[in-house]
Tab-separated table of C-alpha atoms and ligand atoms in Angstrom:
chain	number	residue	atom	x	y	z
A	1	MET	CA	106.826	101.963	99.321
A	2	GLU	CA	105.049	98.399	99.803
A	3	VAL	CA	107.157	95.767	101.273
A	4	LYS	CA	105.818	91.978	101.159
A	5	VAL	CA	105.864	89.990	105.047
A	6	ASN	CA	105.226	86.437	106.308
A	7	GLN	CA	103.906	86.932	109.372
A	8	PRO	CA	103.695	90.689	111.344
A	9	GLU	CA	105.763	90.827	114.818
A	10	ARG	CA	103.607	93.291	116.305
A	11	ARG	CA	102.592	94.316	119.652
A	12	SER	CA	98.766	95.227	117.975
A	13	TRP	CA	97.740	95.387	114.665
A	14	VAL	CA	95.316	94.977	111.845
A	15	GLU	CA	95.163	93.121	109.605
A	16	ILE	CA	92.950	93.994	106.227
A	17	ASN	CA	91.115	92.050	103.458
A	18	LEU	CA	91.683	93.160	100.141
A	19	ASP	CA	89.631	90.306	98.579
A	20	GLN	CA	86.767	90.367	100.927
A	21	LEU	CA	87.043	93.968	100.334
A	22	ARG	CA	85.898	93.141	96.921
A	23	GLN	CA	83.673	91.090	97.892
A	24	ASN	CA	81.453	93.324	99.725
A	25	TYR	CA	81.846	96.029	97.042
A	26	ASN	CA	81.162	93.565	94.186
A	27	VAL	CA	77.996	92.112	95.620
A	28	TYR	CA	76.577	94.761	97.495
A	29	LYS	CA	76.722	96.530	94.126
A	30	ASN	CA	74.808	93.497	92.214
A	31	HIS	CA	71.675	94.027	94.795
A	32	LEU	CA	71.368	97.825	93.084
A	33	PRO	CA	69.794	98.492	90.710
A	34	ALA	CA	71.841	98.242	86.982
A	35	ASP	CA	73.404	102.031	86.757
A	36	THR	CA	73.701	103.122	90.062
A	37	LYS	CA	77.042	104.285	91.158
A	38	ILE	CA	78.849	103.917	95.236
A	39	MET	CA	80.718	106.168	96.821
A	40	ALA	CA	82.528	104.969	99.257
A	41	VAL	CA	82.061	106.420	102.359
A	42	ILE	CA	86.155	106.492	103.700
A	43	LYS	CA	85.860	109.191	107.011
A	44	ALA	CA	87.274	107.931	109.909
A	45	ASP	CA	90.678	106.397	107.524
A	46	ALA	CA	87.736	104.214	106.519
A	47	TYR	CA	86.125	103.406	109.165
A	48	GLY	CA	89.574	102.417	110.689
A	49	HIS	CA	90.646	99.823	108.056
A	50	GLY	CA	92.843	103.325	106.131
A	51	ASP	CA	91.658	105.258	104.393
A	52	HIS	CA	94.853	105.748	101.403
A	53	HIS	CA	95.110	101.776	100.586
A	54	VAL	CA	91.130	100.801	101.174
A	55	ALA	CA	90.360	104.007	98.474
A	56	LYS	CA	93.486	102.872	96.007
A	57	TYR	CA	92.326	99.414	96.483
A	58	LEU	CA	88.428	100.355	95.226
A	59	TYR	CA	89.749	103.140	92.869
A	60	SER	CA	91.468	99.437	91.303
A	61	LEU	CA	87.995	97.981	91.586
A	62	GLY	CA	86.295	101.598	89.303
A	63	CYS	CA	85.164	103.372	92.340
A	64	ARG	CA	85.278	107.009	91.237
A	65	LEU	CA	83.062	108.373	93.898
A	66	PHE	CA	84.328	108.892	97.263
A	67	ALA	CA	82.878	110.704	101.044
A	68	VAL	CA	85.774	111.365	103.740
A	69	SER	CA	84.757	114.010	106.685
A	70	ASN	CA	86.867	116.633	106.792
A	71	ILE	CA	89.662	118.932	104.504
A	72	ASP	CA	92.543	117.419	106.291
A	73	GLU	CA	90.817	113.951	105.477
A	74	ALA	CA	90.768	114.927	101.988
A	75	ILE	CA	93.425	116.770	100.944
A	76	CYS	CA	95.651	113.159	102.909
A	77	LEU	CA	93.696	111.521	99.931
A	78	ARG	CA	94.710	113.459	97.376
A	79	GLU	CA	98.540	113.838	98.731
A	80	SER	CA	98.733	109.927	98.424
A	81	GLY	CA	97.934	110.856	94.379
A	82	LEU	CA	93.730	109.575	95.128
A	83	GLU	CA	91.710	110.414	91.372
A	84	GLY	CA	88.065	111.085	91.591
A	85	GLU	CA	85.832	113.395	93.117
A	86	ILE	CA	86.000	113.777	96.490
A	87	LEU	CA	83.473	115.213	98.467
A	88	ILE	CA	83.770	115.699	102.278
A	89	LEU	CA	80.251	115.354	104.032
A	90	GLY	CA	80.952	118.411	106.553
A	91	TYR	CA	81.955	121.662	107.721
A	92	SER	CA	85.146	123.565	106.368
A	93	SER	CA	85.722	126.579	107.250
A	94	PRO	CA	85.324	129.116	104.576
A	95	ARG	CA	88.678	130.317	105.411
A	96	PHE	CA	89.859	127.211	102.710
A	97	ALA	CA	88.749	128.498	100.023
A	98	LYS	CA	91.289	128.250	98.160
A	99	GLU	CA	92.711	124.838	99.179
A	100	LEU	CA	89.763	123.391	98.559
A	101	VAL	CA	90.552	124.081	94.688
A	102	LYS	CA	93.496	123.330	94.766
A	103	PHE	CA	93.138	119.528	95.549
A	104	ASP	CA	89.503	119.661	93.619
A	105	LEU	CA	88.275	118.476	96.959
A	106	THR	CA	84.066	119.626	97.136
A	107	GLN	CA	83.062	120.755	100.142
A	108	THR	CA	79.262	120.372	101.889
A	109	LEU	CA	76.990	123.421	102.194
A	110	VAL	CA	75.272	123.138	105.751
A	111	SER	CA	73.527	125.139	105.410
A	112	GLU	CA	71.768	128.560	103.295
A	113	GLU	CA	74.894	131.616	105.195
A	114	TYR	CA	76.810	128.705	104.463
A	115	ALA	CA	76.491	128.653	101.151
A	116	ASN	CA	77.071	132.614	101.207
A	117	ALA	CA	80.001	132.702	103.429
A	118	LEU	CA	81.432	130.556	100.599
A	119	SER	CA	80.449	132.356	98.048
A	120	LYS	CA	81.608	135.591	98.708
A	121	THR	CA	85.243	134.390	99.147
A	122	GLY	CA	85.423	134.360	95.572
A	123	TYR	CA	86.947	130.686	95.057
A	124	ASP	CA	84.600	128.517	92.264
A	125	VAL	CA	84.979	125.542	94.823
A	126	LYS	CA	82.561	122.837	93.645
A	127	CYS	CA	79.629	122.116	95.898
A	128	GLN	CA	76.672	119.788	96.727
A	129	PHE	CA	74.346	121.665	99.475
A	130	ALA	CA	72.606	119.169	102.381
A	131	LEU	CA	69.577	119.228	102.458
A	132	ASP	CA	67.275	118.063	105.884
A	133	THR	CA	64.732	115.738	105.623
A	134	GLY	CA	64.299	115.083	109.647
A	135	MET	CA	66.922	114.265	110.587
A	136	ASN	CA	68.116	117.934	112.039
A	137	ARG	CA	71.843	117.571	112.087
A	138	ILE	CA	73.123	119.969	108.763
A	139	GLY	CA	71.368	121.383	104.930
A	140	LEU	CA	68.344	122.789	104.286
A	141	ASP	CA	65.261	122.548	105.832
A	142	CYS	CA	62.796	119.903	103.558
A	143	ASN	CA	59.271	121.122	105.586
A	144	ASP	CA	59.759	124.336	103.663
A	145	ILE	CA	59.264	122.559	100.092
A	146	ASP	CA	59.527	125.767	97.612
A	147	ASN	CA	62.046	127.779	99.299
A	148	VAL	CA	64.470	125.112	99.428
A	149	VAL	CA	64.041	124.585	95.891
A	150	GLU	CA	64.393	128.922	95.346
A	151	THR	CA	67.802	127.999	97.329
A	152	ILE	CA	69.284	125.649	95.023
A	153	LYS	CA	67.956	127.414	92.596
A	154	THR	CA	70.094	130.798	93.239
A	155	TYR	CA	73.773	129.675	94.377
A	156	SER	CA	73.407	127.038	91.367
A	157	LYS	CA	73.928	130.327	89.562
A	158	ASN	CA	76.766	132.012	92.549
A	159	LEU	CA	78.692	128.666	92.742
A	160	ASN	CA	79.665	125.889	91.255
A	161	LEU	CA	76.826	123.520	92.655
A	162	THR	CA	78.172	119.776	91.807
A	163	GLY	CA	74.931	118.356	93.482
A	164	PHE	CA	72.654	118.412	96.555
A	165	PHE	CA	72.102	115.454	99.084
A	166	THR	CA	69.708	114.296	102.503
A	167	HIS	CA	71.289	111.937	105.361
A	168	LEU	CA	68.668	108.523	106.208
A	169	CYS	CA	68.603	108.806	110.247
A	170	VAL	CA	66.934	105.912	111.054
A	171	ALA	CA	66.285	103.613	107.342
A	172	ASP	CA	68.564	100.372	109.840
A	173	ASP	CA	65.409	100.351	112.138
A	174	SER	CA	62.151	98.099	110.700
A	175	GLU	CA	59.539	99.324	114.077
A	176	ASP	CA	56.929	100.861	111.137
A	177	SER	CA	57.834	103.878	112.762
A	178	SER	CA	60.781	104.076	111.255
A	179	GLN	CA	59.620	103.239	108.952
A	180	LYS	CA	57.168	105.997	107.948
A	181	PHE	CA	59.857	108.836	108.426
A	182	THR	CA	62.398	107.282	106.083
A	183	SER	CA	59.900	107.180	102.933
A	184	ASN	CA	58.895	110.507	104.215
A	185	GLN	CA	62.808	111.718	104.231
A	186	ILE	CA	63.067	110.288	100.849
A	187	SER	CA	59.794	111.173	99.370
A	188	LYS	CA	60.350	114.838	100.575
A	189	PHE	CA	63.735	114.271	98.982
A	190	ARG	CA	62.936	113.849	95.546
A	191	ILE	CA	59.803	116.037	95.205
A	192	VAL	CA	63.101	118.722	95.654
A	193	ALA	CA	64.802	116.242	92.743
A	194	ASN	CA	62.244	116.501	90.540
A	195	ARG	CA	61.420	120.081	90.489
A	196	LEU	CA	65.031	121.088	89.772
A	197	ARG	CA	65.515	118.043	87.456
A	198	ASN	CA	66.328	121.031	84.587
A	199	LEU	CA	69.552	121.809	86.479
A	200	LYS	CA	71.266	118.067	85.321
A	201	LEU	CA	73.437	118.591	88.377
A	202	PRO	CA	75.447	115.348	88.108
A	203	TYR	CA	74.823	113.797	92.178
A	204	VAL	CA	71.597	113.174	93.361
A	205	HIS	CA	71.919	111.097	96.426
A	206	CYS	CA	69.969	110.113	99.315
A	207	PHE	CA	71.031	106.445	99.797
A	208	ASN	CA	73.564	105.523	102.925
A	209	SER	CA	74.411	101.382	103.008
A	210	ALA	CA	70.448	100.396	105.190
A	211	GLY	CA	69.017	102.851	102.169
A	212	GLY	CA	70.797	101.180	99.930
A	213	MET	CA	69.764	97.783	101.080
A	214	PHE	CA	65.586	98.594	101.649
A	215	TYR	CA	64.082	101.409	99.950
A	216	ILE	CA	66.362	102.194	96.991
A	217	GLN	CA	64.781	99.033	95.589
A	218	ASN	CA	61.156	100.971	95.280
A	219	GLU	CA	61.891	103.895	93.776
A	220	GLY	CA	60.689	103.863	89.508
A	221	LYS	CA	62.034	103.602	86.796
A	222	ASP	CA	62.536	107.247	86.030
A	223	SER	CA	63.479	108.268	90.052
A	224	PRO	CA	66.256	110.718	89.607
A	225	ILE	CA	67.161	110.082	93.700
A	226	LYS	CA	68.729	106.438	92.340
A	227	GLY	CA	72.329	107.680	90.672
A	228	ILE	CA	73.888	106.814	94.186
A	229	VAL	CA	74.695	105.547	97.884
A	230	ARG	CA	77.140	106.661	99.930
A	231	LEU	CA	78.181	103.356	101.326
A	232	GLY	CA	79.723	102.847	104.800
A	233	ILE	CA	79.786	100.876	107.153
A	234	THR	CA	79.206	97.100	104.994
A	235	LEU	CA	81.522	97.655	102.907
A	236	TYR	CA	83.085	97.262	105.205
A	237	GLY	CA	81.213	93.903	106.535
A	238	TYR	CA	78.896	95.129	108.680
A	239	ALA	CA	74.930	95.442	109.173
A	240	PRO	CA	74.219	98.721	109.624
A	241	ASP	CA	72.152	97.725	112.824
A	242	ILE	CA	73.070	94.472	114.176
A	243	ASN	CA	68.931	93.132	113.486
A	244	ASN	CA	69.293	94.016	109.557
A	245	ILE	CA	69.975	90.517	107.134
A	246	ILE	CA	72.788	91.893	104.959
A	247	PRO	CA	73.282	89.973	101.565
A	248	ASN	CA	75.055	86.948	101.383
A	249	GLY	CA	78.618	87.004	101.113
A	250	ILE	CA	79.284	90.724	102.748
A	251	LYS	CA	82.004	89.766	105.976
A	252	PRO	CA	83.810	91.678	107.656
A	253	VAL	CA	86.888	92.811	106.384
A	254	LEU	CA	89.295	93.529	109.400
A	255	SER	CA	91.075	91.429	112.348
A	256	TRP	CA	92.561	92.987	114.607
A	257	LYS	CA	95.746	90.634	116.749
A	258	SER	CA	98.641	91.122	118.485
A	259	VAL	CA	100.582	89.021	121.063
A	260	VAL	CA	100.862	86.870	124.348
A	261	SER	CA	104.174	88.507	126.645
A	262	MET	CA	103.959	85.958	129.294
A	263	VAL	CA	102.704	83.080	130.371
A	264	LYS	CA	101.832	83.045	134.261
A	265	THR	CA	100.778	80.894	137.336
A	266	VAL	CA	99.184	82.350	139.774
A	267	LYS	CA	97.411	81.475	143.475
A	268	THR	CA	94.573	81.417	144.608
A	269	GLY	CA	93.597	84.278	146.628
A	270	GLU	CA	95.930	86.547	144.712
A	271	THR	CA	94.765	89.167	142.210
A	272	ILE	CA	94.583	90.371	138.959
A	273	GLY	CA	95.891	93.806	137.659
A	274	TYR	CA	95.557	97.440	138.461
A	275	GLY	CA	92.758	98.185	141.065
A	276	ARG	CA	93.214	94.411	142.343
A	277	THR	CA	89.316	94.056	140.353
A	278	PHE	CA	89.375	89.690	139.601
A	279	LYS	CA	90.538	87.720	142.524
A	280	CYS	CA	91.360	84.102	141.408
A	281	ASP	CA	89.267	81.518	143.641
A	282	LYS	CA	91.426	78.632	142.145
A	283	PRO	CA	95.137	78.832	141.224
A	284	MET	CA	95.074	80.296	137.590
A	285	THR	CA	97.372	80.396	134.359
A	286	ILE	CA	97.101	84.306	132.885
A	287	ALA	CA	98.805	85.389	129.780
A	288	THR	CA	99.007	89.300	129.242
A	289	VAL	CA	98.656	90.019	125.751
A	290	THR	CA	100.272	93.209	124.658
A	291	THR	CA	96.967	95.045	124.321
A	292	GLY	CA	95.246	98.424	125.633
A	293	TYR	CA	92.913	101.106	125.876
A	294	ALA	CA	95.243	103.614	123.892
A	295	ASP	CA	95.100	101.314	121.115
A	296	GLY	CA	91.534	101.241	121.205
A	297	PHE	CA	91.204	98.503	122.740
A	298	ASN	CA	88.322	99.789	125.150
A	299	ARG	CA	88.750	100.005	128.475
A	300	HIS	CA	84.687	98.837	129.746
A	301	LEU	CA	85.727	95.931	128.247
A	302	SER	CA	87.707	95.394	131.614
A	303	ASN	CA	86.994	92.466	132.560
A	304	ARG	CA	83.986	91.113	130.109
A	305	GLY	CA	84.209	89.681	126.912
A	306	ASN	CA	87.250	87.423	125.528
A	307	LEU	CA	90.568	87.392	123.682
A	308	ILE	CA	91.241	83.884	121.369
A	309	VAL	CA	94.739	82.188	121.422
A	310	ASN	CA	95.178	79.683	119.883
A	311	GLY	CA	91.479	78.729	118.900
A	312	MET	CA	89.852	79.601	122.241
A	313	LYS	CA	88.340	81.478	124.272
A	314	ALA	CA	89.970	83.176	126.844
A	315	PRO	CA	87.808	85.966	129.581
A	316	ILE	CA	89.331	88.914	130.268
A	317	VAL	CA	90.822	89.275	133.783
A	318	GLY	CA	91.471	92.375	135.843
A	319	ARG	CA	90.973	95.917	133.820
A	320	VAL	CA	92.238	96.509	131.342
A	321	CYS	CA	95.510	98.395	131.027
A	322	MET	CA	96.928	101.072	128.942
A	323	ASP	CA	99.040	99.598	126.757
A	324	GLN	CA	98.480	95.152	127.996
A	325	THR	CA	95.079	92.998	128.619
A	326	MET	CA	94.914	89.750	131.027
A	327	ILE	CA	93.371	87.351	129.419
A	328	ASP	CA	92.802	83.953	131.778
A	329	VAL	CA	93.790	81.176	129.751
A	330	SER	CA	94.030	78.304	132.872
A	331	SER	CA	91.634	75.751	130.106
A	332	ILE	CA	93.945	76.125	126.831
A	333	PRO	CA	96.632	74.565	126.654
A	334	ASN	CA	100.478	75.158	125.754
A	335	VAL	CA	100.198	79.333	125.519
A	336	LYS	CA	102.973	80.499	125.756
A	337	MET	CA	105.690	83.915	125.012
A	338	GLY	CA	104.736	84.631	120.954
A	339	ASP	CA	101.090	82.803	119.830
A	340	ILE	CA	98.722	85.157	118.034
A	341	VAL	CA	95.553	87.047	119.760
A	342	THR	CA	92.802	87.130	118.087
A	343	ILE	CA	91.051	90.371	119.626
A	344	ILE	CA	88.523	90.622	116.614
A	345	GLY	CA	88.552	87.961	113.621
A	346	SER	CA	88.302	84.442	113.470
A	347	ASP	CA	90.988	81.198	114.712
A	348	GLY	CA	89.773	78.316	113.629
A	349	GLU	CA	85.933	77.454	115.346
A	350	GLU	CA	86.149	81.246	117.192
A	351	GLU	CA	85.224	84.026	116.085
A	352	THR	CA	84.130	87.954	117.308
A	353	THR	CA	83.490	90.389	115.494
A	354	ALA	CA	83.161	94.264	115.551
A	355	ASP	CA	79.965	93.433	116.809
A	356	ASP	CA	79.885	91.102	120.001
A	357	MET	CA	82.861	93.485	120.854
A	358	ALA	CA	79.542	96.443	120.521
A	359	SER	CA	76.865	94.831	121.862
A	360	LEU	CA	79.407	94.297	125.553
A	361	LEU	CA	80.125	97.836	125.324
A	362	GLY	CA	76.158	99.340	124.701
A	363	THR	CA	77.692	100.863	120.975
A	364	ILE	CA	77.924	100.117	117.328
A	365	SER	CA	80.240	98.141	115.336
A	366	TYR	CA	81.544	101.423	113.825
A	367	GLU	CA	82.535	103.683	117.108
A	368	VAL	CA	84.705	99.593	118.113
A	369	LEU	CA	86.279	100.925	114.161
A	370	CYS	CA	86.763	103.963	114.346
A	371	ASN	CA	88.141	103.559	117.933
A	372	ILE	CA	91.411	101.403	116.137
A	373	SER	CA	94.202	103.320	117.046
A	374	LYS	CA	96.181	105.094	114.688
A	375	ARG	CA	99.251	103.062	116.519
A	376	VAL	CA	98.182	100.116	115.397
A	377	GLN	CA	99.822	98.965	113.199
A	378	ARG	CA	97.161	98.338	109.611
A	379	TYR	CA	98.901	95.428	107.274
A	380	TYR	CA	96.692	95.022	104.063
A	381	LYS	CA	95.681	91.170	102.805
A	382	SER	CA	95.085	90.129	99.554
A	383	GLN	CA	96.004	86.945	97.399
A	384	GLY	CA	97.277	85.389	100.854
A	385	LEU	CA	100.240	87.439	100.590
A	386	LEU	CA	100.076	90.303	103.759
A	387	TYR	CA	101.784	94.102	102.561
A	388	THR	CA	102.157	96.847	104.971
A	389	LEU	CA	103.783	100.808	104.455
B	1	PLP	C1	79.186	108.380	107.567
B	1	PLP	C2	77.907	108.905	106.571
B	1	PLP	C3	77.496	107.711	105.165
B	1	PLP	C4	78.048	106.102	105.508
B	1	PLP	O1	76.605	105.141	106.181
B	1	PLP	P1	77.004	103.866	106.670
B	1	PLP	O2	76.005	104.141	107.428
B	1	PLP	O3	78.223	103.703	107.251
B	1	PLP	O4	76.876	103.400	105.577
B	1	PLP	C5	76.364	108.120	104.625
B	1	PLP	N1	76.175	109.657	104.216
B	1	PLP	C6	76.495	110.149	105.234
B	1	PLP	C7	76.397	111.926	104.918
B	1	PLP	C8	77.475	109.495	106.569
B	1	PLP	O5	77.668	110.427	107.343
């Protein structure tokens, strides 16, 4: 059941701005060729945003295609009542063939060996072949296009094949060599798609967020591969790579917040937290915040980066603990118990993004977002109202 709330009085929570999600979806869609559909990639709990709510909301916007990473995610979504097509992008043991049919899921065929195993189960599982055009992760090897075409033709007879796809691995990089590589991946895929036109498979797709922004526009009028974009990170408001320019109006959907549990003055020479890694070189005002590494707030942020309190940035001091983190609020007036702390998001003039945090950690926004742990409560905001489950 959904409950309306004014202000979450939680220890650590995220707010998902559904109005912004809608805007990202619409702005991105408007940049695509007219007939291109969006397959919303909602694996890993919709990149930490909560897959049930995100999927349901996107469905209300007209989205009918969804992609997840595994069968557990897919079944949970079906059990929550999600309709539309759900593609499982990764491996499921053929032992689950019965469940795949029961929940009307589409399974990726990761190899010919896998296709063979799945067909032997005797279940009429919907499936799509992965093609490997250079990433070397999963799929039929497109260095031998004749073989790929023959394999797909063969299995289209003894499996319920609904399509095939490939994945681009450097579409977010603008270096010449990366652009060449991506164009080559796409052209191998296009050759296969052209040779299999007669099969009239409805789901033929190769573009991720970056591909849909930087490559799909190069496809000709009758290109067989521009029907669908698998949209992940940019749906949530981030660029696939921090150097990418994304369409105007696409902004982060998620904010992460916490509260101050206590404030104290610490004398010169005293230290903060485990390992005594921070030493006060003057009297300092220290606030304790109720979020730690068990919430997905990475411990490598110890003594690095800031949290925002009362519209001002407060440096993290000492080691991030399992459930708590200390910050220096010496230059921020009147910080007190219960004050809201922004971990990701904006407060007044200040803003921290998942990209900022990722840069400090030497990773990407994707990882920061999907590491926000399950005990961090998700709230959904629409037209000024905040809801939770
Ligand atoms: C995760 C994933 C996507 C989405 O990628 P983004 O960069 O987040 O848009 C698309 N396709 C496959 C196969 C994926 O694994």
